[in-house]
PDB file of C-alpha atoms in Angstrom:
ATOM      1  CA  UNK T   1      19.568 -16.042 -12.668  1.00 55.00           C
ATOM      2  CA  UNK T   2      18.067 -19.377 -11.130  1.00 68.00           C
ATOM      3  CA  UNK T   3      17.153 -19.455  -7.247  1.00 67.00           C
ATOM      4  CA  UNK T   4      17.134 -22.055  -5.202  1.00 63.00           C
ATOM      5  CA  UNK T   5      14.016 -23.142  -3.055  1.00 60.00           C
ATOM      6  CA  UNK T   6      16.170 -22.014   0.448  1.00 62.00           C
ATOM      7  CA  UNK T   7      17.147 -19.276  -1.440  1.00 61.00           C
ATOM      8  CA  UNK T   8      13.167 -18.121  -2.005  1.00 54.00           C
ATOM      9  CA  UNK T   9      12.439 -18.875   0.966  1.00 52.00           C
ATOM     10  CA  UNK T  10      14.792 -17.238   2.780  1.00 56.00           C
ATOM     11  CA  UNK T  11      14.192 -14.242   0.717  1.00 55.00           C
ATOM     12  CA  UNK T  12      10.219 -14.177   1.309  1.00 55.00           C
ATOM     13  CA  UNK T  13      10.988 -15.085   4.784  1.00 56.00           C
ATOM     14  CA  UNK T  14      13.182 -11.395   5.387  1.00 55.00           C
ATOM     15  CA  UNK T  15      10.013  -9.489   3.969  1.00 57.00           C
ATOM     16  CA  UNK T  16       8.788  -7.371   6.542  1.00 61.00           C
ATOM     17  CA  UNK T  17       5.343  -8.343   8.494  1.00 73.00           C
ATOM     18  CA  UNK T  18       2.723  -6.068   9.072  1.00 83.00           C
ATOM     19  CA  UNK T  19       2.434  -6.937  12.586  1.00 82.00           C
ATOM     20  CA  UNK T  20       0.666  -4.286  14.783  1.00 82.00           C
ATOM     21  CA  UNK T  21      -0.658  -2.581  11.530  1.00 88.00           C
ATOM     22  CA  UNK T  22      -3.907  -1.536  13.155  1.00 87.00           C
ATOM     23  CA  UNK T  23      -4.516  -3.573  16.481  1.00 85.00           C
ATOM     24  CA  UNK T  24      -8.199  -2.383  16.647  1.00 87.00           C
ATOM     25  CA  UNK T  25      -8.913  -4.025  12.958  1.00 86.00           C
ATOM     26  CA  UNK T  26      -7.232  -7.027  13.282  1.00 83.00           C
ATOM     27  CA  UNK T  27      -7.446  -8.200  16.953  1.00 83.00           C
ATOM     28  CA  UNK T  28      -6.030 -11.610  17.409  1.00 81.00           C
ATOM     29  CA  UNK T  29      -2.685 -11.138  15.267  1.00 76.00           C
ATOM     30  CA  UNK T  30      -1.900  -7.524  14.873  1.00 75.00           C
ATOM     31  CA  UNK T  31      -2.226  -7.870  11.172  1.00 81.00           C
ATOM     32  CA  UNK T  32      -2.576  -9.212   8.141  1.00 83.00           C
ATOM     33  CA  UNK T  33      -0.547 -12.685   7.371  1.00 79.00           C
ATOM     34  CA  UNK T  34       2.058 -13.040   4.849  1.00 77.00           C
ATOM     35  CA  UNK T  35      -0.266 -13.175   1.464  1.00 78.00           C
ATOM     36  CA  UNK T  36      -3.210 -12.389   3.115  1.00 83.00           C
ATOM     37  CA  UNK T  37      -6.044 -10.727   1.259  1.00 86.00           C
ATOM     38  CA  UNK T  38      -8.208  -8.348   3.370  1.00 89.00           C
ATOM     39  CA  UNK T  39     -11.208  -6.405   0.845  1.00 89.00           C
ATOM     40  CA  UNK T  40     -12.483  -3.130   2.394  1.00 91.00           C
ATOM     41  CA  UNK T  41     -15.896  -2.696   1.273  1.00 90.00           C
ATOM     42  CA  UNK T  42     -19.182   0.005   1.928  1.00 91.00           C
ATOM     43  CA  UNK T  43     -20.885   2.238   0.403  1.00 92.00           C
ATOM     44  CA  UNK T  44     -19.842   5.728  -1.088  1.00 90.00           C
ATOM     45  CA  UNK T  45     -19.016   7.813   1.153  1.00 92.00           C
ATOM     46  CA  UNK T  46     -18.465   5.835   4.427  1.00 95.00           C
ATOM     47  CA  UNK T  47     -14.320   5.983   4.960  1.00 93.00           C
ATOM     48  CA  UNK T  48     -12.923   3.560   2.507  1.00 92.00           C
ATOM     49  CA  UNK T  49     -10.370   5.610   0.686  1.00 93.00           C
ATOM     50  CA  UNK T  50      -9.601   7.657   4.502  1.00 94.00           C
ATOM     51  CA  UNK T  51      -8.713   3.899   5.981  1.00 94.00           C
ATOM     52  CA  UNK T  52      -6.240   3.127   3.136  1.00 94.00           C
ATOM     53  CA  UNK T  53      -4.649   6.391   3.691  1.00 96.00           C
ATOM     54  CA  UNK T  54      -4.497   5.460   7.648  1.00 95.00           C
ATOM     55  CA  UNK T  55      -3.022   2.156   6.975  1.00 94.00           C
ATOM     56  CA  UNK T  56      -0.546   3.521   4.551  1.00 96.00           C
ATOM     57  CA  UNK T  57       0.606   6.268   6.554  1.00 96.00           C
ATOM     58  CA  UNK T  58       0.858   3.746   9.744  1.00 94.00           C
ATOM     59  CA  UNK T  59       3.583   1.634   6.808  1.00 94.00           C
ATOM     60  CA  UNK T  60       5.604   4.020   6.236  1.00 96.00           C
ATOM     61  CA  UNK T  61       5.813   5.958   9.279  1.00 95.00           C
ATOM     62  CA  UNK T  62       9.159   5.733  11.008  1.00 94.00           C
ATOM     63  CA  UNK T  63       9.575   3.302  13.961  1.00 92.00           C
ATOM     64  CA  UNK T  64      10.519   6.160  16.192  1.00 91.00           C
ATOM     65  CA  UNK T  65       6.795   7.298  15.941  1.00 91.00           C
ATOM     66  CA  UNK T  66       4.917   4.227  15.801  1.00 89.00           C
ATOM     67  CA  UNK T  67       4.761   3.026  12.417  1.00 92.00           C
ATOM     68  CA  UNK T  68       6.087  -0.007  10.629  1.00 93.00           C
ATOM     69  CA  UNK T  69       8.798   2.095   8.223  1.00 94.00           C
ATOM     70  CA  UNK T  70       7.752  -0.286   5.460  1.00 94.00           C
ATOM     71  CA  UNK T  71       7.270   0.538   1.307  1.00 94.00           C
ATOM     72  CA  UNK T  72       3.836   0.254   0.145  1.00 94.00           C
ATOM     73  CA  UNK T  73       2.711   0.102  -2.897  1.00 94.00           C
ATOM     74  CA  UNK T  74      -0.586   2.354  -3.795  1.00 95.00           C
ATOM     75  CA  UNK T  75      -2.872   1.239  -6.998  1.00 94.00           C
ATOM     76  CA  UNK T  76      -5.173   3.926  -7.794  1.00 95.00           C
ATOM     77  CA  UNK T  77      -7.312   2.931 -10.583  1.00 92.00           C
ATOM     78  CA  UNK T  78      -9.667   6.003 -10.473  1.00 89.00           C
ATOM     79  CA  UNK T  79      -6.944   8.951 -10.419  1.00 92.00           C
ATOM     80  CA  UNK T  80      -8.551   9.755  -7.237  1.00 90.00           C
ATOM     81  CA  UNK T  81      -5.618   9.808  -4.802  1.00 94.00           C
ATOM     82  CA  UNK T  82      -5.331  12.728  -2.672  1.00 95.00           C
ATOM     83  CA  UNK T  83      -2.140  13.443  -1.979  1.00 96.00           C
ATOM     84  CA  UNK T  84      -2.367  16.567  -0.127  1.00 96.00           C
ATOM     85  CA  UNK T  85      -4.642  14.898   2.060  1.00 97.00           C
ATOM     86  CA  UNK T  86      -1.875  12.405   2.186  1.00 96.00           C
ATOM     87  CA  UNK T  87       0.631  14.314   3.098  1.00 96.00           C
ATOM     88  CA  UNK T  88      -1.883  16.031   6.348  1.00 96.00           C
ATOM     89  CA  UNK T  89      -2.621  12.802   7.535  1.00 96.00           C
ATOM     90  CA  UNK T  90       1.624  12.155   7.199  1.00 96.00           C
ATOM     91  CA  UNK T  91       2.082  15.458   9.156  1.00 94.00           C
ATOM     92  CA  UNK T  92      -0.368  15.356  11.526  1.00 93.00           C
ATOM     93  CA  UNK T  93       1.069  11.744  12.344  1.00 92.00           C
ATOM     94  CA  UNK T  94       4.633  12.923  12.824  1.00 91.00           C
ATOM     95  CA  UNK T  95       3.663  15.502  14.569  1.00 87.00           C
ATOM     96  CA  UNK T  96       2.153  13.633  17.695  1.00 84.00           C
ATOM     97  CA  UNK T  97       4.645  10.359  17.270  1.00 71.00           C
ATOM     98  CA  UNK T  98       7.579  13.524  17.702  1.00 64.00           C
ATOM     99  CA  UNK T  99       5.797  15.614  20.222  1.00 57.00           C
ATOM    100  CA  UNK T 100       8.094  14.536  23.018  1.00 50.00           C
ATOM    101  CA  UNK T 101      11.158  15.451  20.395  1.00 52.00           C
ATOM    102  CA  UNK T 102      11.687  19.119  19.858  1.00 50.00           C
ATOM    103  CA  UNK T 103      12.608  18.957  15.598  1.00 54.00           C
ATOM    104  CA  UNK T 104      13.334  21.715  13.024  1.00 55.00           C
ATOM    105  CA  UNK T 105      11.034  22.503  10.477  1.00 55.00           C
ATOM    106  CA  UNK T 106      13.473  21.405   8.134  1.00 61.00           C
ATOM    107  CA  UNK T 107      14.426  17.885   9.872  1.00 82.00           C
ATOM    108  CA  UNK T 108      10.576  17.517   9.549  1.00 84.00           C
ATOM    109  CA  UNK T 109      10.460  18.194   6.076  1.00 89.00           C
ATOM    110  CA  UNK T 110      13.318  15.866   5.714  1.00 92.00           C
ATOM    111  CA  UNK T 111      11.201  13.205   7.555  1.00 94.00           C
ATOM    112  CA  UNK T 112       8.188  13.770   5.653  1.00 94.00           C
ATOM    113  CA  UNK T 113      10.333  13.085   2.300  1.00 95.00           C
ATOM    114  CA  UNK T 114      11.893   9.603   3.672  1.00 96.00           C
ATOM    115  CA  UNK T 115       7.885   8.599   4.298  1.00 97.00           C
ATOM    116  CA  UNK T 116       6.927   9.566   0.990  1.00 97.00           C
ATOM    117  CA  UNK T 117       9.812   7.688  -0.881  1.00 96.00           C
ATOM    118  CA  UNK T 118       8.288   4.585   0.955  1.00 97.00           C
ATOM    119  CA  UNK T 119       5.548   4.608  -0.872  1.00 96.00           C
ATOM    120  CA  UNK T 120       4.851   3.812  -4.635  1.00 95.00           C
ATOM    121  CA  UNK T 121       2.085   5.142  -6.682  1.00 96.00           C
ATOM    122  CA  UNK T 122       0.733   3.488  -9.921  1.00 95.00           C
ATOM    123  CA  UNK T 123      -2.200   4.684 -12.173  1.00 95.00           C
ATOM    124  CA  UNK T 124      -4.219   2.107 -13.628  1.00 94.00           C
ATOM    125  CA  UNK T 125      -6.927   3.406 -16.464  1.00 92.00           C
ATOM    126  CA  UNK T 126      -7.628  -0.106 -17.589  1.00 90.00           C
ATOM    127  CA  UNK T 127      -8.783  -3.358 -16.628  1.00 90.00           C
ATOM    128  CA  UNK T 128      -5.859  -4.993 -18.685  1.00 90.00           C
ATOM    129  CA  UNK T 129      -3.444  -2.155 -17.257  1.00 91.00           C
ATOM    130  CA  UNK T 130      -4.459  -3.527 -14.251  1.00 91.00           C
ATOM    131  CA  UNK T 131      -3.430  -6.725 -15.097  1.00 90.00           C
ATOM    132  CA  UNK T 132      -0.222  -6.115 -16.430  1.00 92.00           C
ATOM    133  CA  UNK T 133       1.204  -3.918 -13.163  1.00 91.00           C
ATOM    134  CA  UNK T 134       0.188  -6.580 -11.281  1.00 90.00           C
ATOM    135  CA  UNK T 135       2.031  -8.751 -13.296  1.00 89.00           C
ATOM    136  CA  UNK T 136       5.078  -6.367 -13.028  1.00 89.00           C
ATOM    137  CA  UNK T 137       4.609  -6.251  -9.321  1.00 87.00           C
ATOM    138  CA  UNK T 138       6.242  -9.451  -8.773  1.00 82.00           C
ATOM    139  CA  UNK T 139       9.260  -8.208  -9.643  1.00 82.00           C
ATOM    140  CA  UNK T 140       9.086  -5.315  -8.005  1.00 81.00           C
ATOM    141  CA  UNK T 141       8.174  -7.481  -4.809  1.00 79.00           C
ATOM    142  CA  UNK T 142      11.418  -9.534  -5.540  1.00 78.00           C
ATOM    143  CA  UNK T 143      13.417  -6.516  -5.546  1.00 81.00           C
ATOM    144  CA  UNK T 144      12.515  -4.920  -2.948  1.00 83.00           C
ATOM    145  CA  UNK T 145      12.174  -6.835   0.536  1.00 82.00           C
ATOM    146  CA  UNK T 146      11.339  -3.818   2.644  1.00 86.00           C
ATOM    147  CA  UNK T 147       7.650  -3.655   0.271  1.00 88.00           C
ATOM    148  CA  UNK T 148       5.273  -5.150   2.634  1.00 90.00           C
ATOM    149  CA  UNK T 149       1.640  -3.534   1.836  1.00 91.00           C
ATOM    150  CA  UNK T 150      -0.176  -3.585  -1.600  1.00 92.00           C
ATOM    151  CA  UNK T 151      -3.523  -1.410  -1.549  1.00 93.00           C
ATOM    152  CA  UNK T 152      -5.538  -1.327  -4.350  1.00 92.00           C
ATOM    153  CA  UNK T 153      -8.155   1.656  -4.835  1.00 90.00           C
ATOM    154  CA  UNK T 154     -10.924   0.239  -6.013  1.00 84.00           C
ATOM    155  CA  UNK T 155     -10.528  -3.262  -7.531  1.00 84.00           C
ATOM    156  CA  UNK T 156     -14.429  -2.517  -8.844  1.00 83.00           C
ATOM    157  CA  UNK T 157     -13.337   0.864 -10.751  1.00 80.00           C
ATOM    158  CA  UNK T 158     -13.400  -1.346 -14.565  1.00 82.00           C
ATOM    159  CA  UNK T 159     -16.421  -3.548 -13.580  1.00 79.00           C
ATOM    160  CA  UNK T 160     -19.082  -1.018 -15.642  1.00 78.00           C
ATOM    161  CA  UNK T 161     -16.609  -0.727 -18.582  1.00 81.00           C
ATOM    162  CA  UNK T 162     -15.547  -4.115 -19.021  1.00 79.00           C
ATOM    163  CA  UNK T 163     -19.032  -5.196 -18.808  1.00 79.00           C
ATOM    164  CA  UNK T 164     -20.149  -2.438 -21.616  1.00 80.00           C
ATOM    165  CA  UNK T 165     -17.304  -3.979 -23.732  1.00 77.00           C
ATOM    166  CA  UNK T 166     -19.023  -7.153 -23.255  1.00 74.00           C
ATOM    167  CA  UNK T 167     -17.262  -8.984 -20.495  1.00 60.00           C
ATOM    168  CA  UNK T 168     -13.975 -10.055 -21.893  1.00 55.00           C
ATOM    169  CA  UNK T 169     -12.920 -12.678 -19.605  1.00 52.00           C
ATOM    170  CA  UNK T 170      -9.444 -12.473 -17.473  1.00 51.00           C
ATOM    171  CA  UNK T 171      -8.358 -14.709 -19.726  1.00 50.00           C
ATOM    172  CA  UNK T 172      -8.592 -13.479 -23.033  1.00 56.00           C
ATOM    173  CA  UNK T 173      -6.861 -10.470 -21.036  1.00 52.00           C
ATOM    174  CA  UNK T 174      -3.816 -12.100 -20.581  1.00 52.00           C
ATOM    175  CA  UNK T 175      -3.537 -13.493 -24.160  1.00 54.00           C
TER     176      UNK T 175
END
């Protein structure tokens, strides 16, 4: 299947923005732009990891409590995503964006499942695993228009590895 260049364009045109993301972060647009790179970076210990799971939860939030009800996908290259601390932050979140609403336990449950098919989790244990999903990822970008948000924790976890293995360059990687 061949696409034109209207076609592409139209197509990366319809993929959802992440406007408003986190005002307080990114004060002059809302958000990051279409292709935009933003690298959170500290020390151990300072928040990192407890942003990305902000952001993320703020994507695939539904509208109706102030999120973006966009598909993100989640790279977690050190197996060290928390998903019950996912899910709290995903509750607590509902819970004040419905507190005006009275719902069921069980519509809540229900809304707590439509966030969590939003979001996409792959496990990276390599450098060149890595590589390859993100290679993958452009089809799953093409494929799905509603995917808006990419997060990638930590793009340093193979730096100590790689380097004990001698530094094999990207390129040799891809080969």
């Amino acid at each position: 299947m061949s696409e034109s260049g209207t076609q592409l364009f139209a197509r990366l045109e319809a993929r959802r923005c992440l406007k408003d993301i986190e005002p307080r972060l990114f004060p002059d647009n809302g958000g990051p732009d279409h292709g935009e790179v933003v690298e959170v970076y500290g020390a151990e210990g300072t928040g990192k990891t407890e942003l990305l799971y902000h952001l993320l939860c703020r994507c695939v939030l539904p509208k109706e409590t102030g999120g973006l009800e966009v598909d993100v996908v989640f790279v977690d290259t050190d197996y060290s995503l928390d998903m019950s601390r996912l899910v709290s932050i995903l509750d607590s979140k509902l819970s004040s964006g419905f507190s005006t609403c009275s719902t069921s336990a069980g519509s809540d449950e229900a809304v707590l499942r439509s966030c969590l098919s939003r979001l996409l989790v792959v496990h990276c244990s390599s450098s060149s695993q890595l590589l390859l999903t993100l290679h993958f990822l452009e089809t799953t970008l093409s494929s799905r228009p509603s995917l808006a948000l990419l997060l990638i924790d930590s793009i340093s976890a193979f730096y100590w590895s790689d380097r004990s293995e001698g530094g094999v360059s990207l390129s040799k990687q891809e080969e």
